[in-house]
Amino acid sequence: MLLTGAQILVECLKEQKVDTIFGYPGGAVLNIYDELYKNSEHINHVLTSHEQGASHAADGYARSTGKVGVVVATSGPGATNLVTGIATAYMDSVPMVAITGNVPVALLGKDSFQEVDIAGITMPITKHNYIVKDIDDLADTIREAFYLAQEGRPGPVLIDIPKDITINKTEYVKKVPQKVEKREEIKDSTSLDEALALINESKRPFIYAGGGVVTSNASEELIQFAQTIKAPVACSLMGKGGFPGEHPLYTGMVGMHGSKASNIGVTKSDLLIVIGARFGDRVIGKADSFAKNAKILHIDIDPAEVNKNIMTYRHIIGDVQVVLKKLNSQLEEMKRKEWIEEIETLKIKHALKYNDDILSAQYVIEKLYDVTKGEAIITTEVGQHQMWAAQYYKYNKPKTFLSSGGLGTMGYGLGACIGAQVGNPDKIVVNIAGDGSFRMNLNEIITAVRYKLPLIVLIMNNHVLGMVRQWQTLFYGERYSYTTLDQDIDYVKLAESFGAVGFNVTKKEEVEETLKKAIEERRPVIINCEIDKDDKVWPMVAPGAAIDNIMLGD
């Protein structure tokens, strides 16, 4: 069948069972958009307000559904506007395919109008990328891109397609996509026996679970593993939801804003079992003091992460779900009563606390959990509100907490919220934001209104860049350099001007009723919560300090 490049692209998307893409049209992708118009009954295209918003929407769609997120942008500035979203997905191992247009092949490298070397720009932040210079290579390139985005450790892949490739014709033969299989092999089989011996010998095992647990769908296996070996479990930010937040063995986050039970537990453990995590600097703090009493057993699919930041005692390279299944099949239930009681005492003694006399973000988030019965999908921007959302909403299921962990992208949450709501139309989806982050991409409220998405934006409005101000208070002599946002913005009027619904919350007594009203609206809602500018995220470990050296804000 003789088809144009644009037609081949759309047919390949259909091969991959892509039913939703996010994007923004432009000159270099006009032929692609013409074919999307003709195939609108097969592929739902969500037009965002900005390409960055489209990239975050594709990311949120992927994280919440487990499918590949797809984003399309034109050449030049359209392509470069995707860069932050691609880097966000790369840092957090999110499967995404970014499709960009470019100038015709003959004009590449000649500083043509709206030309950039987007493949060169994104090389460090993609699993792989392509410039398709021959129409005969297009179909197989698209198929390979989707496979690579999902196989092993997921991540973003970029396909750059010059405009003349979308016009040229070649024979297209439909193919069944290569099935993405889990990697069943474990690179060193003896490491399993060594791991079992370490677990059986340990008196104080502790589990540190990361985003790999969520990515590999290993939540049930992790629960069984922890219950069998009687080990407390702490999560990284990306691991939230990988282990139930209400489980008796759960101790909270670990690291800079981790719970005291988690940080002390890691420090006191004699065996730290690290599952699908990369030892980020915000977790380990002072590297030579991290888990100083423990042998470290690291389980991860990516060998590049092993011994990168922290030296391990033993490691297992393999898919987390596969490895846990093999371990579970060979373990017998253990008894570690004294260790569990010690951790439980720490949890009770050092439970999270906040000033209950005033309206606070912590109170709002706890009420949100109650009102939604813990069933919502939560996205966040980046800052204090992000940490409060991680601490005070209990995530009992994977793929319900979507946040930019590795890159820390302010402006991520609203786009991700749109993507998650599109992918999960029957779910309550809430973006927890700070006023600083919200301003970065608030134009995407227009997108939510256009598509009648019943998402909720919950702004924790302290009129400052809260996390930066917190650091300025603690480490910079209270010199608040350009962190005060003193514009008096009426967020209710802002919401209404876009066609959304707005609420102001200034008292604790208004929170529950307002949240219930917002859910009942079934259309985009912005809730502005006025909180104190000097409220801080506690606990906190100072940068470079050992994680058991914890400031509690007393």
Coordinates of C-alpha atoms in Angstrom, one line a residue:
M1 CA 0.0 0.0 0.0
L2 CA 1.6 3.3 -1.1
L3 CA 1.3 5.9 1.6
T4 CA 2.8 9.3 2.5
G5 CA 5.1 9.6 5.5
A6 CA 2.3 11.4 7.4
Q7 CA -0.1 8.5 6.7
I8 CA 2.6 5.9 7.7
L9 CA 3.1 7.7 11.0
V10 CA -0.6 7.6 11.8
E11 CA -0.9 4.0 10.7
C12 CA 2.0 3.1 13.0
L13 CA 0.4 4.9 15.9
K14 CA -2.7 2.8 15.3
E15 CA -0.5 -0.3 15.2
Q16 CA 0.8 0.6 18.6
K17 CA -2.8 1.0 19.8
V18 CA -2.2 4.7 20.6
D19 CA -5.6 6.3 21.2
T20 CA -4.5 9.6 22.7
I21 CA -1.8 12.1 21.9
F22 CA -1.0 15.6 23.1
G23 CA 0.4 18.4 21.0
Y24 CA 0.4 21.7 19.2
P25 CA 0.4 22.1 15.4
G26 CA 2.9 24.1 13.3
G27 CA 4.2 24.4 9.8
A28 CA 6.6 21.5 9.8
V29 CA 3.9 19.1 11.0
L30 CA 1.0 20.3 8.9
N31 CA 0.9 17.0 6.9
I32 CA 0.8 15.0 10.1
Y33 CA -2.0 17.1 11.5
D34 CA -3.9 16.8 8.3
E35 CA -3.8 13.0 8.7
L36 CA -4.7 13.3 12.4
Y37 CA -7.8 15.3 11.3
K38 CA -8.8 12.4 9.0
N39 CA -8.2 9.8 11.7
S40 CA -9.9 11.7 14.6
E41 CA -12.2 8.7 15.2
H42 CA -9.2 6.5 16.0
I43 CA -6.8 8.9 17.7
N44 CA -7.9 11.6 20.2
H45 CA -5.7 14.7 20.0
V46 CA -5.5 17.0 23.0
L47 CA -4.5 20.5 22.0
T48 CA -2.7 22.2 24.9
S49 CA -1.9 25.8 25.3
H50 CA 1.9 25.3 25.1
E51 CA 4.2 22.5 24.0
Q52 CA 5.7 22.2 27.5
G53 CA 2.2 21.6 28.8
A54 CA 1.7 18.9 26.1
S55 CA 4.9 17.1 27.1
H56 CA 3.9 17.1 30.8
A57 CA 0.4 15.9 29.8
A58 CA 1.9 13.0 27.9
D59 CA 4.1 12.2 31.0
G60 CA 1.1 12.3 33.4
Y61 CA -0.9 10.1 31.0
A62 CA 1.9 7.6 30.9
R63 CA 2.6 7.5 34.6
S64 CA -1.1 7.1 35.5
T65 CA -2.0 4.5 32.9
G66 CA 1.2 2.6 32.3
K67 CA 0.9 3.3 28.5
V68 CA 3.3 5.2 26.4
G69 CA 2.7 8.9 26.4
V70 CA 2.8 10.5 22.9
V71 CA 3.5 14.2 22.2
V72 CA 3.8 16.0 18.9
A73 CA 5.3 19.4 18.2
T74 CA 6.5 21.4 15.2
S75 CA 10.1 22.3 14.4
G76 CA 12.3 24.9 16.1
P77 CA 10.7 26.6 19.1
G78 CA 7.9 23.9 19.1
A79 CA 10.5 21.2 19.5
T80 CA 12.6 23.1 22.1
N81 CA 9.5 23.8 24.2
L82 CA 9.4 20.0 24.7
V83 CA 12.9 19.8 26.2
T84 CA 11.9 20.4 29.9
G85 CA 9.1 17.8 29.6
I86 CA 11.4 15.2 27.9
A87 CA 14.1 15.8 30.6
T88 CA 11.5 15.4 33.3
A89 CA 10.4 12.0 31.8
Y90 CA 14.0 10.9 31.4
M91 CA 14.9 11.6 35.1
D92 CA 11.9 9.7 36.3
S93 CA 12.0 6.8 33.8
V94 CA 8.7 7.6 32.1
P95 CA 7.8 5.9 28.7
M96 CA 7.2 8.7 26.2
V97 CA 7.6 9.1 22.4
A98 CA 8.1 12.7 21.3
I99 CA 7.5 13.3 17.6
T100 CA 8.9 16.6 16.2
G101 CA 8.7 18.1 12.7
N102 CA 11.7 19.6 11.0
V103 CA 12.7 21.5 7.9
P104 CA 13.1 19.4 4.7
V105 CA 16.2 17.2 4.5
A106 CA 17.9 19.4 2.0
L107 CA 17.7 22.4 4.4
L108 CA 19.0 20.6 7.5
G109 CA 22.1 22.2 9.0
K110 CA 21.6 25.5 7.1
D111 CA 20.0 27.6 9.8
S112 CA 16.7 27.4 8.0
F113 CA 13.6 29.1 9.3
Q114 CA 12.5 27.3 12.5
E115 CA 15.3 24.8 12.4
V116 CA 17.1 23.4 15.4
D117 CA 19.1 20.2 15.9
I118 CA 16.5 18.8 18.3
A119 CA 18.2 15.3 18.1
G120 CA 21.5 16.8 19.2
I121 CA 19.8 18.9 21.9
T122 CA 17.9 16.0 23.4
M123 CA 20.6 13.3 23.1
P124 CA 21.6 13.5 26.8
I125 CA 17.9 13.3 28.0
T126 CA 16.5 10.5 25.8
K127 CA 17.0 6.7 25.8
H128 CA 17.5 7.2 22.1
N129 CA 16.5 9.6 19.3
Y130 CA 16.2 9.6 15.5
I131 CA 16.3 11.9 12.5
V132 CA 14.4 10.1 9.8
K133 CA 16.1 11.1 6.5
D134 CA 14.7 8.3 4.3
I135 CA 11.0 7.6 4.0
D136 CA 11.7 3.9 3.8
D137 CA 13.1 4.0 7.3
L138 CA 10.1 5.7 8.9
A139 CA 7.8 2.9 9.9
D140 CA 10.5 0.7 11.4
T141 CA 11.9 3.7 13.3
I142 CA 8.5 4.5 14.8
R143 CA 8.1 0.8 15.8
E144 CA 11.6 0.7 17.4
A145 CA 11.0 3.9 19.2
F146 CA 7.8 2.6 20.9
Y147 CA 9.6 -0.6 21.9
L148 CA 12.6 1.2 23.3
A149 CA 10.5 3.6 25.3
Q150 CA 8.9 0.7 27.2
E151 CA 11.6 -2.0 27.3
G152 CA 13.8 -2.5 30.4
R153 CA 14.1 0.8 32.3
P154 CA 11.5 3.0 30.5
G155 CA 12.2 6.5 29.2
P156 CA 11.5 9.0 26.5
V157 CA 12.5 8.5 22.8
L158 CA 12.4 11.3 20.2
I159 CA 11.7 10.9 16.5
D160 CA 12.5 14.0 14.4
I161 CA 10.8 13.9 11.0
P162 CA 11.7 16.4 8.2
K163 CA 8.7 17.9 6.4
D164 CA 9.5 16.3 3.0
I165 CA 9.5 12.9 4.7
T166 CA 5.9 13.4 5.7
I167 CA 5.1 14.2 2.0
N168 CA 7.1 11.5 0.2
K169 CA 5.5 8.1 -0.5
T170 CA 6.6 4.5 0.0
E171 CA 5.1 1.1 0.5
Y172 CA 3.6 0.5 3.9
V173 CA 3.0 -3.0 5.3
K174 CA 1.2 -3.3 8.5
K175 CA 3.0 -5.2 11.3
V176 CA 2.1 -6.5 14.7
P177 CA 4.2 -4.6 17.3
Q178 CA 7.0 -6.4 18.9
K179 CA 5.8 -7.5 22.3
V180 CA 7.6 -5.8 25.2
E181 CA 8.5 -8.7 27.5
K182 CA 9.7 -8.5 31.0
R183 CA 13.4 -9.3 31.4
E184 CA 13.1 -12.7 33.1
E185 CA 16.8 -13.3 33.3
I186 CA 18.9 -12.3 36.3
K187 CA 22.4 -11.5 35.2
D188 CA 24.2 -13.4 38.1
S189 CA 22.1 -16.2 39.4
T190 CA 24.4 -16.7 42.4
S191 CA 23.4 -13.3 43.6
L192 CA 20.0 -14.7 44.5
D193 CA 21.5 -17.2 46.8
E194 CA 23.7 -14.6 48.4
A195 CA 20.7 -12.3 48.8
L196 CA 18.7 -15.0 50.6
A197 CA 21.6 -15.7 52.9
L198 CA 21.9 -12.0 53.8
I199 CA 18.1 -11.8 54.5
N200 CA 18.1 -14.9 56.6
E201 CA 21.1 -13.7 58.7
S202 CA 19.9 -10.2 59.2
K203 CA 18.5 -9.1 62.6
R204 CA 17.4 -5.6 61.5
P205 CA 16.5 -5.5 57.8
F206 CA 15.1 -2.4 56.3
I207 CA 13.6 -1.9 52.8
Y208 CA 14.1 1.3 50.8
A209 CA 11.7 1.2 47.8
G210 CA 11.9 3.5 44.8
G211 CA 10.1 4.2 41.6
G212 CA 11.2 0.9 40.0
V213 CA 8.6 -0.8 42.2
V214 CA 5.8 1.2 40.6
T215 CA 7.3 1.0 37.0
S216 CA 7.6 -2.8 37.2
N217 CA 4.1 -3.3 38.7
A218 CA 5.8 -5.0 41.7
S219 CA 3.7 -3.6 44.5
E220 CA 2.0 -6.9 45.4
E221 CA 5.4 -8.7 45.4
L222 CA 6.9 -6.0 47.6
I223 CA 4.1 -6.3 50.1
Q224 CA 4.5 -10.1 50.3
F225 CA 8.3 -9.7 50.6
A226 CA 8.1 -7.2 53.4
Q227 CA 5.5 -9.2 55.3
T228 CA 7.5 -12.4 54.9
I229 CA 10.8 -11.0 56.1
K230 CA 9.2 -8.6 58.7
A231 CA 11.1 -5.6 57.4
P232 CA 9.9 -2.0 57.7
V233 CA 9.5 -0.1 54.4
A234 CA 10.4 3.4 53.5
C235 CA 9.8 5.0 50.0
S236 CA 11.6 7.5 47.9
L237 CA 9.4 10.3 46.4
M238 CA 9.1 8.3 43.2
G239 CA 8.2 5.1 45.2
K240 CA 5.1 6.6 46.8
G241 CA 2.2 4.2 46.3
G242 CA 4.5 1.3 45.5
F243 CA 3.9 0.2 49.1
P244 CA 0.6 1.1 50.8
G245 CA 0.8 4.3 52.9
E246 CA -1.5 2.8 55.6
H247 CA 0.4 -0.6 55.9
P248 CA 1.7 -1.3 59.4
L249 CA 5.2 -1.8 58.1
Y250 CA 5.3 1.5 56.2
T251 CA 7.5 4.2 57.8
G252 CA 7.1 7.1 55.4
M253 CA 9.6 8.8 53.1
V254 CA 13.3 8.5 53.6
G255 CA 15.9 11.3 53.2
M256 CA 15.9 15.1 53.4
H257 CA 12.2 15.3 54.2
G258 CA 11.8 11.8 55.3
S259 CA 10.2 10.7 58.6
K260 CA 12.4 10.2 61.6
A261 CA 11.4 6.6 61.8
S262 CA 12.6 6.0 58.2
N263 CA 15.9 7.9 58.6
I264 CA 16.7 6.3 62.0
G265 CA 15.6 2.9 60.7
V266 CA 17.9 3.1 57.7
T267 CA 20.8 4.2 60.0
K268 CA 20.2 1.4 62.6
S269 CA 19.6 -1.4 60.1
D270 CA 22.1 -4.2 59.6
L271 CA 20.8 -4.9 56.1
L272 CA 19.4 -2.2 53.8
I273 CA 17.5 -3.8 50.9
V274 CA 17.2 -1.1 48.1
I275 CA 14.6 -2.0 45.5
G276 CA 14.2 0.0 42.2
A277 CA 15.8 3.1 43.6
R278 CA 18.9 5.1 42.5
F279 CA 20.3 6.6 45.8
G280 CA 19.5 10.2 44.9
D281 CA 21.3 12.8 46.8
R282 CA 18.1 14.0 48.5
V283 CA 17.8 10.5 50.0
I284 CA 21.3 9.7 51.0
G285 CA 22.5 13.0 52.4
K286 CA 26.1 12.6 53.6
A287 CA 27.2 9.6 51.5
D288 CA 29.8 8.2 53.9
S289 CA 27.3 8.2 56.8
F290 CA 24.4 6.6 54.9
A291 CA 23.3 3.3 56.3
K292 CA 26.7 3.1 58.0
N293 CA 25.7 0.0 60.0
A294 CA 24.2 -1.9 57.2
K295 CA 25.2 -4.2 54.4
I296 CA 23.5 -2.9 51.3
L297 CA 21.6 -5.2 48.9
H298 CA 20.6 -3.3 45.7
I299 CA 18.0 -4.7 43.3
D300 CA 17.6 -2.8 40.0
I301 CA 17.1 -3.4 36.3
D302 CA 19.7 -0.8 35.3
P303 CA 23.3 -1.8 36.0
A304 CA 24.4 1.8 35.5
E305 CA 22.7 2.6 38.9
V306 CA 24.7 0.1 40.9
N307 CA 27.7 1.5 42.8
K308 CA 27.1 4.9 41.2
N309 CA 26.4 6.9 44.3
I310 CA 26.6 4.3 47.1
M311 CA 28.8 1.2 47.1
T312 CA 26.7 -1.9 47.6
Y313 CA 27.6 -5.2 49.4
R314 CA 25.7 -7.3 46.9
H315 CA 23.4 -6.4 44.0
I316 CA 21.0 -8.2 41.7
I317 CA 20.5 -6.9 38.2
G318 CA 17.0 -7.7 37.0
D319 CA 13.4 -6.6 36.7
V320 CA 12.2 -5.8 40.2
Q321 CA 9.0 -7.8 39.9
V322 CA 10.8 -10.9 38.6
V323 CA 13.5 -10.7 41.3
L324 CA 11.0 -10.3 44.1
K325 CA 8.9 -13.2 42.8
K326 CA 12.0 -15.5 42.8
L327 CA 13.0 -14.3 46.3
N328 CA 9.4 -14.8 47.6
S329 CA 9.3 -18.3 46.3
Q330 CA 12.3 -19.3 48.4
L331 CA 11.6 -17.4 51.6
E332 CA 9.9 -18.6 54.7
E333 CA 8.0 -16.3 57.1
M334 CA 10.4 -14.8 59.7
K335 CA 10.0 -13.3 63.2
R336 CA 11.6 -10.0 64.1
K337 CA 9.4 -8.8 66.9
E338 CA 11.9 -6.6 68.7
W339 CA 13.0 -4.8 65.5
I340 CA 9.4 -4.1 64.4
E341 CA 8.5 -2.9 67.9
E342 CA 11.5 -0.6 67.9
I343 CA 10.5 1.0 64.6
E344 CA 6.8 1.2 65.7
T345 CA 7.9 3.1 68.8
L346 CA 9.9 5.6 66.5
K347 CA 6.8 6.0 64.3
I348 CA 4.6 6.8 67.3
K349 CA 7.1 9.0 69.1
H350 CA 8.1 11.0 66.0
A351 CA 4.8 11.1 64.1
L352 CA 4.4 14.0 61.7
K353 CA 2.9 17.1 63.3
Y354 CA 1.9 20.6 62.4
N355 CA 0.2 23.7 63.9
D356 CA -3.5 22.6 64.1
D357 CA -4.6 26.1 65.2
I358 CA -4.4 27.7 61.8
L359 CA -5.3 26.8 58.2
S360 CA -2.3 24.9 56.8
A361 CA -1.4 22.9 53.7
Q362 CA -1.0 19.9 55.9
Y363 CA -4.6 20.1 57.2
V364 CA -6.0 20.7 53.7
I365 CA -4.2 17.6 52.3
E366 CA -5.3 15.4 55.2
K367 CA -8.9 16.6 54.5
L368 CA -8.5 15.9 50.8
Y369 CA -7.5 12.3 51.7
D370 CA -10.5 12.0 53.9
V371 CA -13.0 13.4 51.3
T372 CA -11.6 11.4 48.4
K373 CA -11.2 8.3 50.6
G374 CA -7.6 8.0 49.3
E375 CA -8.9 7.1 45.8
A376 CA -7.7 10.2 44.0
I377 CA -4.8 10.6 41.6
I378 CA -2.6 13.4 42.9
T379 CA -0.2 15.4 40.8
T380 CA 2.0 18.1 42.2
E381 CA 4.1 21.0 41.2
V382 CA 7.5 21.4 42.9
G383 CA 8.2 22.9 46.3
Q384 CA 6.9 22.8 49.8
H385 CA 3.4 21.7 48.7
Q386 CA 5.0 18.8 46.9
M387 CA 6.6 17.5 50.1
W388 CA 3.4 18.1 52.1
A389 CA 1.5 16.2 49.5
A390 CA 4.0 13.3 49.8
Q391 CA 3.8 13.3 53.6
Y392 CA 0.1 13.8 54.4
Y393 CA -1.8 12.1 51.6
K394 CA -1.5 8.3 52.1
Y395 CA -0.9 6.6 48.7
N396 CA -2.2 3.0 49.0
K397 CA -2.0 2.2 45.3
P398 CA 0.7 2.6 42.6
K399 CA 0.4 5.2 39.8
T400 CA -1.6 7.6 42.0
F401 CA 1.2 10.0 42.9
L402 CA 2.6 11.9 39.9
S403 CA 5.4 14.3 40.6
S404 CA 8.6 15.5 39.1
G405 CA 11.2 13.9 41.3
G406 CA 14.6 13.8 39.6
L407 CA 14.4 17.1 37.7
G408 CA 12.1 19.0 40.1
T409 CA 10.2 20.8 37.4
M410 CA 8.0 23.7 38.6
G411 CA 5.0 23.9 36.2
Y412 CA 4.9 20.1 35.8
G413 CA 1.7 19.4 37.8
L414 CA -1.1 21.0 35.8
G415 CA 0.0 19.4 32.5
A416 CA 0.4 16.1 34.3
C417 CA -3.0 16.5 35.9
I418 CA -4.6 17.0 32.4
G419 CA -2.8 13.9 31.1
A420 CA -3.9 11.8 34.1
Q421 CA -7.5 13.0 33.8
V422 CA -7.7 12.2 30.1
G423 CA -6.3 8.8 30.8
N424 CA -8.5 8.2 33.8
P425 CA -11.8 9.9 33.1
D426 CA -13.6 8.2 36.0
K427 CA -11.0 9.2 38.6
I428 CA -10.8 12.3 40.8
V429 CA -7.6 14.0 39.8
V430 CA -6.2 16.8 41.9
N431 CA -3.1 19.0 41.2
I432 CA -1.6 20.2 44.5
A433 CA 0.3 23.4 43.6
G434 CA 2.1 26.3 45.1
D435 CA 1.3 29.8 43.9
G436 CA 4.8 30.1 42.4
S437 CA 4.6 26.9 40.4
F438 CA 1.1 27.5 39.3
R439 CA 2.0 30.7 37.6
M440 CA 4.5 29.0 35.4
N441 CA 2.0 27.0 33.3
L442 CA -1.5 28.3 34.5
N443 CA -2.4 28.8 30.8
E444 CA -3.2 25.1 30.7
I445 CA -6.4 25.8 32.6
I446 CA -7.6 26.8 29.2
T447 CA -6.9 23.2 28.0
A448 CA -8.8 21.8 31.0
V449 CA -11.8 24.0 30.2
R450 CA -11.7 23.3 26.5
Y451 CA -12.0 19.6 27.1
K452 CA -14.3 19.9 30.1
L453 CA -12.0 18.0 32.4
P454 CA -13.2 17.7 36.0
L455 CA -9.8 18.3 37.5
I456 CA -9.1 20.3 40.6
V457 CA -6.2 22.6 41.2
L458 CA -5.5 23.1 44.9
I459 CA -3.2 26.2 45.3
M460 CA -1.3 26.4 48.6
N461 CA -0.9 30.1 48.4
N462 CA 1.7 31.6 50.8
H463 CA 2.6 34.5 48.5
V464 CA 6.2 33.4 48.4
L465 CA 8.5 30.8 46.7
G466 CA 8.0 28.7 49.8
M467 CA 10.8 26.1 49.6
V468 CA 13.4 28.6 48.5
R469 CA 12.3 30.9 51.3
Q470 CA 12.6 28.1 53.8
W471 CA 16.3 27.6 52.7
Q472 CA 16.8 31.4 52.9
T473 CA 15.4 31.3 56.5
L474 CA 17.5 28.4 57.6
F475 CA 20.8 28.8 55.7
Y476 CA 20.9 32.4 54.3
G477 CA 20.3 34.7 57.3
E478 CA 16.7 35.4 56.4
R479 CA 17.8 37.4 53.3
Y480 CA 14.7 36.9 51.1
S481 CA 16.1 37.7 47.8
Y482 CA 13.4 37.8 45.2
T483 CA 11.2 35.1 46.7
T484 CA 8.3 37.3 47.8
L485 CA 5.4 37.1 45.3
D486 CA 3.5 40.2 46.5
Q487 CA 1.0 40.6 43.6
D488 CA -2.6 40.4 45.0
I489 CA -4.0 38.0 42.4
D490 CA -7.7 37.1 42.6
Y491 CA -7.6 33.4 41.7
V492 CA -11.4 33.1 41.7
K493 CA -11.7 35.8 39.0
L494 CA -8.7 34.2 37.2
A495 CA -10.6 30.8 37.2
E496 CA -13.8 32.4 36.0
S497 CA -12.0 34.4 33.2
F498 CA -10.9 31.0 31.8
G499 CA -14.3 29.4 32.2
A500 CA -13.4 27.4 35.3
V501 CA -14.8 27.6 38.8
G502 CA -12.9 29.3 41.6
F503 CA -13.1 29.1 45.4
N504 CA -11.2 30.9 48.2
V505 CA -10.4 29.2 51.4
T506 CA -9.2 31.2 54.4
K507 CA -10.4 29.2 57.4
K508 CA -10.1 25.5 58.4
E509 CA -13.9 25.3 58.7
E510 CA -14.2 26.0 54.9
V511 CA -11.9 23.2 53.7
E512 CA -14.1 20.1 53.7
E513 CA -17.2 21.7 52.3
T514 CA -15.2 23.4 49.5
L515 CA -13.5 20.2 48.5
K516 CA -16.8 18.4 48.3
K517 CA -18.3 21.2 46.2
A518 CA -15.3 21.1 43.9
I519 CA -15.7 17.4 43.3
E520 CA -19.4 17.8 42.6
E521 CA -18.8 20.5 40.0
R522 CA -17.4 17.9 37.5
R523 CA -15.5 20.7 35.6
P524 CA -12.2 22.5 36.1
V525 CA -11.9 24.1 39.6
I526 CA -9.3 26.2 41.2
I527 CA -9.2 26.4 45.0
N528 CA -7.0 29.1 46.5
C529 CA -6.0 28.2 50.1
E530 CA -4.4 31.1 52.0
I531 CA -1.6 29.7 54.2
D532 CA 1.2 31.2 56.3
K533 CA 4.3 32.3 54.4
D534 CA 6.6 31.0 57.2
D535 CA 5.2 27.5 57.5
K536 CA 7.9 25.0 56.8
V537 CA 8.4 21.4 55.7
W538 CA 9.5 19.3 58.6
P539 CA 11.3 17.0 59.2
M540 CA 14.3 18.3 57.3
V541 CA 17.9 17.2 57.0
A542 CA 20.3 20.0 56.1
P543 CA 22.1 19.5 52.7
G544 CA 25.2 17.4 53.1
A545 CA 24.3 16.2 56.6
A546 CA 23.7 12.6 57.7
I547 CA 20.1 11.6 57.4
D548 CA 19.8 10.8 61.1
N549 CA 20.7 14.4 61.9
I550 CA 17.1 15.6 61.6
M551 CA 15.7 19.0 62.2
L552 CA 12.1 18.7 63.5
G553 CA 11.2 22.4 63.6
D554 CA 10.8 22.4 67.4

